[in-house]
Amino acid sequence: MTIVNVEALQVRFADKVAVRDAAFRVEAGETFSLIGASGCGKSTLLRVLAGLQREWQGQVSLFDSPVRPGARFQGMLRRNVQMVFQDPYASLHPNHTLYRTLAEPLKIHGETDIKHRVTTALTDVGLPADALLRYPHQLSGGQRQRVAIARALLLRPKLLLLDEPTSALDMSVQAEILNLLNRLKTEHGMTYLLVSHDADVIAHMSDRAAFMADGAIQHVFDRPALARGEHRMG
Ligand SMILES: Nc1ncnc2c1ncn2[C@@H]1O[C@H](COP(=O)(O)OP(=O)(O)O)[C@@H](O)[C@H]1O
Ligand SMILES: [Mg+2]
């Protein structure tokens, strides 16, 4: 199954072209990455695929179904695509306990067995069940990112969009989170679209990686090219 198919994608902000003529495909089970300098359009591309950036031109399909510009993601599409952001502190509500943060998406989607689901989600990412009554400020950066990942996985998405998920974290914590993501991907049978500016992270995580510059995809590195470190040049 093709999870993501993008053709001739263009995103503009006023007279600024943020993404130009982007085309790529991501197959089920892959980790496909986007690399490139700050401002080259990586986050904008992810936001289109998350349904957060609704103004765009071109063709986008998710799970072999076309998505139209302007469309709000609802139902299965909304469940199946989840995003994890760079800054786990900004993405968690400061006055909500972890329980509330994790229970809310389940309630919105009419799920049952919420207490059990929330506890499982937390232990799944390596946090103790008694952390449920804590607030974000009582957690380390790595623990907060674990909570953000737990929240993204609650609805059992097929596609996880990861926008620099470890760049706000210390090196040792980065490795823990990346290994966690790889374990969860296998266990839950997910597909990843990962943005990182770190060549080591790209080499460790990706099956393929697209190099972007000035809104356009310049080159796609396959696994052997990544293993040879070709993505480190230039
Ligand atoms: N909401 C927005 N309004 C105007 N310009 C934007 C907006 N979002 C992004 N941009 C511009 O689009 C370009 C690509 O941004 P972005 O996708 O965030 O890049 P990256 O994630 O690769 O750093 C940048 O020039 C940025 O300033
Ligand atoms: Mg970005």
mmCIF file of N, CA and C and ligand atoms in Angstrom, residues 11-14 16-19 35-47 53 163-164 195 212 215, ligand 1:
data_model
loop_
_atom_site.group_PDB
_atom_site.id
_atom_site.type_symbol
_atom_site.label_atom_id
_atom_site.label_comp_id
_atom_site.label_asym_id
_atom_site.label_seq_id
_atom_site.Cartn_x
_atom_site.Cartn_y
_atom_site.Cartn_z
ATOM 1 N N VAL A 11 3.008 25.069 -2.199
ATOM 2 C CA VAL A 11 2.407 25.849 -1.111
ATOM 3 C C VAL A 11 2.991 27.245 -1.152
ATOM 4 N N ARG A 12 2.108 28.240 -1.155
ATOM 5 C CA ARG A 12 2.550 29.644 -1.173
ATOM 6 C C ARG A 12 2.028 30.361 0.053
ATOM 7 N N PHE A 13 2.824 31.281 0.553
ATOM 8 C CA PHE A 13 2.375 32.251 1.557
ATOM 9 C C PHE A 13 2.578 33.626 0.928
ATOM 10 N N ALA A 14 1.507 34.273 0.547
ATOM 11 C CA ALA A 14 1.592 35.535 -0.197
ATOM 12 C C ALA A 14 2.506 35.327 -1.408
ATOM 13 N N LYS A 16 5.605 34.317 -1.252
ATOM 14 C CA LYS A 16 6.667 33.348 -0.913
ATOM 15 C C LYS A 16 6.222 31.934 -1.289
ATOM 16 N N VAL A 17 7.034 31.231 -2.087
ATOM 17 C CA VAL A 17 6.736 29.832 -2.395
ATOM 18 C C VAL A 17 7.477 28.964 -1.381
ATOM 19 N N ALA A 18 6.738 28.327 -0.477
ATOM 20 C CA ALA A 18 7.366 27.534 0.590
ATOM 21 C C ALA A 18 7.687 26.118 0.135
ATOM 22 N N VAL A 19 6.804 25.558 -0.729
ATOM 23 C CA VAL A 19 7.041 24.229 -1.302
ATOM 24 C C VAL A 19 6.768 24.339 -2.791
ATOM 25 N N ILE A 35 15.325 16.182 4.714
ATOM 26 C CA ILE A 35 16.456 16.933 5.261
ATOM 27 C C ILE A 35 16.610 18.217 4.454
ATOM 28 N N GLY A 36 17.339 19.164 5.017
ATOM 29 C CA GLY A 36 17.551 20.424 4.307
ATOM 30 C C GLY A 36 17.591 21.580 5.290
ATOM 31 N N ALA A 37 18.119 22.701 4.824
ATOM 32 C CA ALA A 37 18.355 23.858 5.682
ATOM 33 C C ALA A 37 17.056 24.413 6.250
ATOM 34 N N SER A 38 17.183 25.144 7.324
ATOM 35 C CA SER A 38 16.049 25.817 7.933
ATOM 36 C C SER A 38 15.356 26.705 6.895
ATOM 37 N N GLY A 39 14.028 26.645 6.849
ATOM 38 C CA GLY A 39 13.270 27.480 5.927
ATOM 39 C C GLY A 39 13.064 26.878 4.547
ATOM 40 N N CYS A 40 13.536 25.646 4.308
ATOM 41 C CA CYS A 40 13.423 25.071 2.954
ATOM 42 C C CYS A 40 12.053 24.451 2.688
ATOM 43 N N GLY A 41 11.172 24.403 3.697
ATOM 44 C CA GLY A 41 9.811 23.941 3.435
ATOM 45 C C GLY A 41 9.417 22.615 4.065
ATOM 46 N N LYS A 42 10.264 22.056 4.910
ATOM 47 C CA LYS A 42 10.021 20.723 5.480
ATOM 48 C C LYS A 42 8.755 20.700 6.352
ATOM 49 N N SER A 43 8.661 21.657 7.269
ATOM 50 C CA SER A 43 7.498 21.663 8.174
ATOM 51 C C SER A 43 6.216 21.942 7.414
ATOM 52 N N THR A 44 6.287 22.811 6.423
ATOM 53 C CA THR A 44 5.105 23.130 5.622
ATOM 54 C C THR A 44 4.593 21.874 4.927
ATOM 55 N N LEU A 45 5.518 21.088 4.386
ATOM 56 C CA LEU A 45 5.134 19.841 3.711
ATOM 57 C C LEU A 45 4.440 18.888 4.695
ATOM 58 N N LEU A 46 5.013 18.739 5.892
ATOM 59 C CA LEU A 46 4.389 17.878 6.900
ATOM 60 C C LEU A 46 3.012 18.391 7.299
ATOM 61 N N ARG A 47 2.900 19.714 7.426
ATOM 62 C CA ARG A 47 1.624 20.301 7.837
ATOM 63 C C ARG A 47 0.524 20.074 6.791
ATOM 64 N N GLN A 53 -2.156 22.539 7.185
ATOM 65 C CA GLN A 53 -1.982 23.556 6.140
ATOM 66 C C GLN A 53 -2.923 23.165 5.007
ATOM 67 N N ASP A 163 8.242 15.954 13.284
ATOM 68 C CA ASP A 163 8.935 17.179 12.867
ATOM 69 C C ASP A 163 10.036 17.524 13.864
ATOM 70 N N GLU A 164 11.257 17.131 13.555
ATOM 71 C CA GLU A 164 12.415 17.359 14.446
ATOM 72 C C GLU A 164 12.098 16.892 15.867
ATOM 73 N N VAL A 195 11.269 14.552 9.828
ATOM 74 C CA VAL A 195 12.098 15.708 9.487
ATOM 75 C C VAL A 195 13.220 15.815 10.500
ATOM 76 N N MET A 212 15.868 18.575 0.579
ATOM 77 C CA MET A 212 15.110 19.731 0.084
ATOM 78 C C MET A 212 15.958 20.985 0.113
ATOM 79 N N GLY A 215 12.377 24.975 -1.085
ATOM 80 C CA GLY A 215 11.029 24.508 -1.359
ATOM 81 C C GLY A 215 10.911 23.302 -2.276
HETATM 82 N N1 LIG B 1 2.360 30.508 8.073
HETATM 83 C C1 LIG B 1 3.339 31.053 7.330
HETATM 84 N N2 LIG B 1 3.213 32.281 6.792
HETATM 85 C C2 LIG B 1 4.165 32.826 6.002
HETATM 86 N N3 LIG B 1 5.317 32.190 5.700
HETATM 87 C C3 LIG B 1 5.507 30.970 6.197
HETATM 88 C C4 LIG B 1 4.536 30.325 7.037
HETATM 89 N N4 LIG B 1 5.001 29.097 7.384
HETATM 90 C C5 LIG B 1 6.210 28.986 6.798
HETATM 91 N N5 LIG B 1 6.517 30.099 6.091
HETATM 92 C C6 LIG B 1 7.728 30.314 5.269
HETATM 93 O O1 LIG B 1 7.845 29.222 4.381
HETATM 94 C C7 LIG B 1 9.195 28.794 4.284
HETATM 95 C C8 LIG B 1 9.311 27.346 4.694
HETATM 96 O O2 LIG B 1 9.094 27.254 6.090
HETATM 97 P P1 LIG B 1 9.131 25.860 6.868
HETATM 98 O O3 LIG B 1 8.279 24.895 6.158
HETATM 99 O O4 LIG B 1 8.800 26.143 8.297
HETATM 100 O O5 LIG B 1 10.662 25.439 6.735
HETATM 101 P P2 LIG B 1 11.535 24.357 7.528
HETATM 102 O O6 LIG B 1 10.601 23.527 8.359
HETATM 103 O O7 LIG B 1 12.249 23.588 6.474
HETATM 104 O O8 LIG B 1 12.499 25.134 8.374
HETATM 105 C C9 LIG B 1 10.007 29.751 5.124
HETATM 106 O O9 LIG B 1 10.483 30.778 4.299
HETATM 107 C C10 LIG B 1 8.991 30.284 6.117
HETATM 108 O O10 LIG B 1 9.355 31.555 6.559
#
